[in-house]
Amino acid sequence: MRDRFRALTGRDEEPPVRADGGVPGDETSSAIDDAFETIGRAISRVIDPINDRTGPDFVESSPFWLPPFLLMVLFVYGAIAWNFAISLTDFAGFGNPDYSSLDLDQYARALGDSGFIQATQNTFVLVLGFTVATLLVGLLLAILIDRGIRFENTFRTIYLLPMSLSFVVTAQFWLWMYNFNNGILNTIITALGLKPVNWIGDPGVVLFAVVLALVWQFSGYAMVVYLAGLRAIPTEHYEAAKIDGASSFKMYVRVIIPQLKGSTISAAVVLMVFSLKAFDFLYSLVGGYRPPNGVDILATLMVRVSYSNNQWAYGSAIAIMLFLMALSIIGPYLVYEFRRGNL
Amino acid sequence: MRKDNTRLSRRKFVYTGTTVAALGLAGCSGDGGGDGTATDTAEPTDMPAVEIMHGWTGGDGKTAADNLRDTFQNNYDVELDWNPIGGGGNQNLDAVVANRLQNNNPPGAFANWPGPNLVKYEGVLGNVSDIWDEEGFEDAHVEEAHDLHKQDGEYRAVPLGSHRLNNLFYNQAVVDEAGVTPEDITDVSSLVDALETVANETDKIPMTHGMQGTWTTTQLWASTMLGQEGFDAYMSFLDGNPDRAAVRRTFESLETILSNYISDDSATIGLTGSNNNIINGNAAFIHQGNWAAGAFRNSEGFAYNDDWGAKAYPGTEDMYMLHFDSFLYPSDNPAPEATKTWMAYVGSKDAQIAFNKFKGSIPTRTDIDLAGNDFGPYLQDAADDFANAEERPPNLQHGLGVVAKTMTSLNDVISSNFSGPFNVEDATDGFVDAVSN
């Protein structure tokens, strides 16, 4: 099989390969080589202008990136575009969407729907609260572990472990821990002489409870990212700060943490995307599409509208708005990375 | 020289890779075509397997469904492609079915609720009126089932079994300890009194109520409305002409019960946790559909009438709030003939006995001798209540009372206004708005 391909590529497919370089033949038959070279030059005349515009080897490298690119265009961006098209219709129930009258009705409907407004607020609070809290906890853990403590690896593993667990598992854990009567949190709180908290049942508390559970799960990830960032800072910076008479606190705030900007940004983006996917956690928490009152987010609302009511157009409109939210997080990051020359 | 060689071979490798990829893609499409022709030629010669989708993946539901399948396969020469989809109540099943119907790739038949629930499948359900005719289902099955299985004047589904919704189960030891006689509780206010007595006389939970989801509260509301405001008020609520005062009074009673007599951890427990409170003797009463009885029956050393008891929800003694488990028949069916064999079987005596006696529901056929078929004392009592009921109103939460969209709205209201803190005024407005025509 491989030999056959080799034969194939050797004879039929060689010319375009040679096209860019036009390297004089160091192979067996120089007559064939000359012929190839002529063809190669002809092809170069077509390809070179394209390459001049788009960068070297644009056309030659296309076998690498073009097929996946086309698949991505079709299955990811095509699906998003189709989803957007559906959101402009009034599609509900079964059958085919009617694309003849497109309007923004579903978006207007969302803006007038108190459930949607509530879910959007909850999503924002969840994304911001979760990301900030996780970064702070992760940074703290990273600094502590970076102090050269004993059992450093063990601690690192312990903190990272929750991230390896599925949302399905952690949601059940936390459901038990949040139980009003015999959950460990209320056991501790009552032992301290405080009143027990209705973690899941109180709409004012449940969002905080969910954020807390997610922070627990992902702070280990933030820790690892920060740890890598800290290890990249030369020891001299610490020493210089010490010699200048800075306290440990000042040293971290003025010297070390500013250098962790890159780590912060990349960890923040990943965490925000995780928090938009909190659907899994909420689904597992209640075993259904309807999270406890006070913690309904756009992802759960979208699925509920689509699959409980078969209101596909409305569900698509919510999906598009959720997508724009995610894009507004990722977009600036991509621009930032691009400006720094990392893309 | 050497450099050049490696470059060449790398390029060859790339081209080889690309060619393989291209061939692979071609191969994929070739396979696809092959599949199509294979089924095309297979269909006329041989009955294809009927794909059956349902949500009974655990406990007595799985036992019942497996028995339903085995009984069919022992008696019919049709192959089944058995496809149970569990999780989230029936939500995962519904989502998969919706996607399949959306993609014009329906299963042979799928389990779901009939009644207004059929509305969300408008346009994708086929006609099984011929089966109802041939099998004489109209005479064999309870009258209430007829209209509920029709859409646009034709039958679209066949019932398999029925659960009762308006039940009050109790732990005998706990009610004895409190000195409460469940049989004497015949209206909602005496239920509240009984709960108060349990609260005062024992340290148990007077009424266990899992509020992890909202559906438990919605179905409790329906039973309370039926018991307190009566059949007519309940039916006009379902019909879209709610009496606001009656809705409000129902919420007031419910507020009394939910803010005083349920457990503090209700928000973190669901059906299973709530059932366990009864089984473990931590709670006196529970309101549930009689699928809960399945959990009680299957517990070791927990016997009907000795350790646990059942009565109608207070005020609904002469009524049986209906629930149906049915199989729906999609149009554009991949295996119409074979599926119709299955649908005829679902409504038959064999199937209804095979399924219901394990599921803890009762047959929708009126000609089955439950005692002679090992249905057990509880189900025999349930069937007697069914037969003797003066009214058999449809349920609210399980598809028979309102369309899916309304049901979602009602549950939105429960979620935002009535899952603690309890806001009677807003919940009343929400319910009235949700059902009003």
XYZ file of C-alpha atoms in Angstrom, chain A:
343
model
C 0.000 0.000 0.000
C 2.624 2.480 1.058
C 4.756 1.567 -1.931
C 1.902 2.250 -4.218
C 1.401 5.654 -2.697
C 5.053 6.345 -2.946
C 4.981 5.431 -6.603
C 1.969 7.635 -7.067
C 3.383 10.584 -5.278
C 6.742 10.095 -6.948
C 5.382 10.306 -10.451
C 2.156 12.184 -10.499
C 2.282 14.400 -7.523
C 5.860 15.492 -7.510
C 5.602 18.584 -9.765
C 3.590 20.788 -7.471
C 5.998 19.866 -4.697
C 8.919 21.035 -6.580
C 7.148 24.148 -7.679
C 8.139 26.428 -4.862
C 11.797 25.621 -4.666
C 12.635 24.742 -8.214
C 15.678 23.053 -6.760
C 17.718 21.565 -9.591
C 17.356 17.820 -9.718
C 19.584 15.693 -7.633
C 17.525 12.687 -8.581
C 17.932 9.977 -11.165
C 16.536 11.170 -14.461
C 17.478 14.705 -15.422
C 15.223 14.721 -18.485
C 12.131 14.127 -16.395
C 13.487 16.634 -13.954
C 13.688 19.288 -16.629
C 10.125 18.618 -17.639
C 9.049 18.911 -14.051
C 10.925 22.136 -13.764
C 9.059 23.655 -16.700
C 5.742 22.671 -15.202
C 6.975 23.843 -11.840
C 7.783 27.285 -13.207
C 4.371 27.534 -14.772
C 2.739 26.668 -11.495
C 4.987 29.082 -9.643
C 3.686 31.882 -11.798
C 0.190 31.171 -10.474
C 1.130 30.465 -6.897
C 3.755 33.080 -6.215
C 1.447 36.100 -6.378
C -0.853 34.371 -3.881
C 2.059 33.576 -1.642
C 3.309 37.132 -1.908
C 0.041 38.373 -0.528
C -0.560 35.756 2.093
C 2.878 34.768 3.238
C 5.353 32.135 2.161
C 4.154 28.624 1.417
C 0.493 29.565 1.696
C -0.582 27.392 -1.194
C 1.901 24.609 -0.548
C 0.841 24.325 3.057
C -2.827 24.203 2.171
C -3.050 20.412 2.300
C -2.377 20.761 6.034
C -4.819 23.410 6.988
C -7.387 23.436 4.230
C -9.282 20.201 5.008
C -9.634 20.908 8.732
C -10.409 24.509 7.898
C -13.221 23.468 5.580
C -14.576 21.029 8.141
C -14.466 23.758 10.796
C -16.212 26.206 8.490
C -18.941 23.727 7.763
C -19.553 22.159 11.138
C -18.746 25.019 13.515
C -19.227 28.320 11.739
C -21.818 26.868 9.396
C -23.763 25.576 12.379
C -23.520 28.967 14.088
C -24.720 30.709 10.940
C -27.580 28.263 10.572
C -28.453 28.715 14.218
C -28.544 32.467 13.646
C -30.810 31.973 10.625
C -33.199 29.858 12.709
C -33.227 32.501 15.426
C -34.634 34.964 12.873
C -37.612 32.716 12.086
C -40.528 31.788 14.317
C -39.684 28.103 14.193
C -41.406 25.972 16.849
C -42.598 22.387 16.959
C -41.656 19.974 14.225
C -41.373 20.385 10.499
C -39.205 22.874 8.690
C -38.425 26.444 9.636
C -39.961 29.079 7.403
C -37.103 31.246 6.158
C -39.304 33.522 4.070
C -39.950 36.092 6.779
C -36.913 36.844 8.881
C -37.071 39.288 11.726
C -35.704 39.959 15.186
C -38.931 39.020 16.985
C -37.293 36.336 19.079
C -34.661 38.774 20.325
C -37.314 41.326 21.200
C -39.216 38.596 22.988
C -36.122 37.668 24.992
C -35.568 41.248 26.082
C -39.174 41.415 27.266
C -38.963 38.098 29.118
C -38.220 38.539 32.808
C -36.885 34.970 32.913
C -34.319 35.842 30.256
C -33.233 39.059 31.999
C -32.865 37.159 35.258
C -30.862 34.407 33.579
C -28.584 36.952 31.905
C -27.897 38.665 35.221
C -27.184 35.336 36.864
C -24.862 34.378 34.025
C -22.887 37.635 34.409
C -22.627 37.291 38.166
C -21.609 33.663 37.822
C -18.952 34.370 35.202
C -17.440 37.362 36.981
C -17.773 36.070 40.548
C -16.448 32.660 39.694
C -13.510 33.903 37.605
C -12.314 36.536 40.054
C -12.683 34.264 43.074
C -10.959 31.348 41.361
C -8.033 33.519 40.266
C -7.584 34.916 43.768
C -7.709 31.516 45.430
C -5.447 30.045 42.755
C -2.921 32.850 43.140
C -2.859 32.451 46.891
C -2.344 28.702 46.634
C 0.382 29.151 44.016
C 2.301 31.651 46.132
C 2.068 29.449 49.204
C 3.215 26.364 47.338
C 5.993 28.307 45.644
C 7.520 29.149 49.023
C 9.349 25.853 48.951
C 7.184 24.082 51.477
C 7.522 20.391 52.313
C 5.343 17.920 50.387
C 4.986 20.489 47.657
C 4.050 17.929 45.009
C 1.522 16.292 47.267
C -0.212 19.571 47.963
C -0.170 20.480 44.316
C -1.865 17.207 43.456
C -4.420 17.613 46.205
C -5.420 21.043 44.984
C -5.542 20.002 41.359
C -7.487 16.806 41.971
C -11.022 18.269 42.044
C -10.568 19.437 38.483
C -10.205 15.874 37.297
C -13.670 15.045 38.610
C -16.752 15.239 36.452
C -19.396 17.882 37.160
C -21.828 15.038 37.704
C -19.767 13.843 40.661
C -18.978 17.233 42.161
C -22.589 18.383 41.886
C -23.711 15.384 43.931
C -20.900 15.979 46.468
C -21.954 19.547 46.966
C -25.624 18.678 47.095
C -24.848 16.478 50.070
C -22.568 19.063 51.624
C -25.257 21.735 51.220
C -28.004 19.622 52.800
C -29.737 21.792 55.352
C -29.980 19.189 58.101
C -26.924 17.004 57.842
C -24.655 18.659 55.270
C -21.113 19.309 56.457
C -21.287 23.059 55.856
C -24.280 23.529 58.093
C -22.782 21.148 60.645
C -19.727 23.394 60.848
C -21.762 26.591 60.862
C -24.040 25.420 63.670
C -21.020 24.171 65.638
C -19.714 27.742 65.470
C -22.992 28.871 66.979
C -24.407 30.434 63.809
C -27.768 29.825 62.190
C -27.798 27.145 59.478
C -28.009 28.408 55.907
C -30.461 27.107 53.335
C -27.783 26.906 50.642
C -29.858 25.572 47.769
C -33.368 26.577 48.821
C -32.706 30.282 49.434
C -32.708 32.133 46.091
C -30.412 34.794 47.540
C -27.741 32.300 48.550
C -27.852 29.582 45.917
C -25.835 31.499 43.320
C -23.081 32.028 45.856
C -23.264 28.328 46.739
C -22.822 27.349 43.100
C -19.909 29.776 42.672
C -18.282 28.346 45.793
C -18.560 24.793 44.469
C -17.111 25.781 41.098
C -14.270 27.733 42.728
C -13.434 24.640 44.732
C -13.278 22.633 41.557
C -11.218 25.016 39.416
C -8.940 26.925 41.770
C -6.427 24.099 41.318
C -6.258 24.909 37.641
C -5.614 28.603 38.316
C -2.951 27.525 40.816
C -1.098 25.483 38.213
C -1.133 28.310 35.686
C 0.154 30.774 38.280
C 2.736 28.322 39.499
C 4.139 28.082 35.991
C 4.145 31.873 35.824
C 5.941 32.173 39.161
C 8.574 29.655 38.160
C 9.336 31.750 35.081
C 10.236 34.792 37.215
C 13.987 34.863 37.848
C 15.156 34.604 41.440
C 17.030 37.866 40.992
C 13.772 39.779 41.068
C 12.994 38.417 44.505
C 16.526 39.143 45.681
C 16.550 42.640 44.242
C 13.256 43.430 45.942
C 14.562 42.043 49.238
C 17.776 44.088 48.989
C 15.749 47.197 48.314
C 14.078 46.517 51.621
C 10.636 45.462 50.392
C 8.475 43.411 52.716
C 7.190 40.080 51.405
C 3.747 41.553 50.878
C 5.105 44.556 48.998
C 7.429 42.369 46.979
C 4.508 40.270 45.736
C 2.164 43.158 45.097
C 4.713 45.434 43.391
C 7.139 43.041 41.774
C 5.843 39.525 41.372
C 2.116 39.776 40.678
C 2.524 42.390 37.901
C 4.672 39.879 36.086
C 1.845 37.329 36.207
C -0.326 39.352 33.853
C -0.006 36.812 31.048
C -0.904 33.911 33.331
C -3.864 35.844 34.692
C -5.247 36.605 31.282
C -4.956 33.108 29.897
C -6.327 31.506 33.071
C -9.179 34.017 33.180
C -10.252 33.257 29.641
C -10.299 29.518 30.235
C -12.188 29.940 33.509
C -14.789 32.210 31.948
C -15.431 29.659 29.262
C -15.731 26.977 31.956
C -18.280 29.066 33.801
C -20.395 29.469 30.690
C -20.495 25.676 30.653
C -21.861 25.490 34.193
C -24.920 23.885 32.611
C -23.513 20.431 33.400
C -23.119 21.292 37.042
C -26.611 22.730 37.404
C -28.167 19.880 35.453
C -26.526 17.354 37.737
C -27.420 19.347 40.833
C -31.153 18.965 40.290
C -31.284 16.150 37.739
C -33.111 18.309 35.216
C -33.153 21.409 33.070
C -34.540 23.658 35.756
C -31.933 24.796 38.259
C -32.955 26.015 41.716
C -34.650 29.412 41.811
C -31.993 32.139 41.680
C -29.397 30.355 39.617
C -31.054 29.926 36.238
C -28.462 30.806 33.592
C -28.715 31.325 29.853
C -27.470 27.817 29.065
C -30.193 26.128 31.117
C -32.854 28.529 29.884
C -31.846 27.827 26.290
C -32.124 24.064 26.672
C -35.389 24.312 28.572
C -37.006 26.547 25.977
C -35.826 24.321 23.140
C -36.511 20.883 24.520
C -39.361 21.310 26.988
C -41.355 23.592 24.706
C -39.855 22.821 21.271
C -39.479 26.577 20.714
C -36.439 26.226 18.525
C -36.293 29.793 17.222
C -36.417 31.287 20.694
C -33.840 28.787 21.932
C -31.597 29.708 18.992
C -31.930 33.412 19.776
C -30.824 32.758 23.360
C -27.972 30.614 22.047
C -26.783 33.429 19.780
C -26.798 35.889 22.648
C -24.877 33.430 24.812
C -22.439 33.002 21.940
C -21.963 36.773 21.700
C -21.228 36.853 25.414
C -18.595 34.177 25.011
C -17.191 36.002 21.995
C -16.979 39.237 23.939
C -14.751 37.387 26.392
C -12.591 35.563 23.866
C -12.386 38.398 21.331
C -10.357 40.872 23.420
C -8.074 38.041 24.482
C -7.375 37.100 20.881
C -6.698 40.743 20.012
C -4.375 41.033 22.987
C -2.467 37.901 22.030
C -2.316 39.012 18.409
C -0.823 42.378 19.364
C 1.782 40.640 21.461
C 2.680 38.562 18.437
C 1.569 35.281 19.942
C -0.885 34.460 17.183
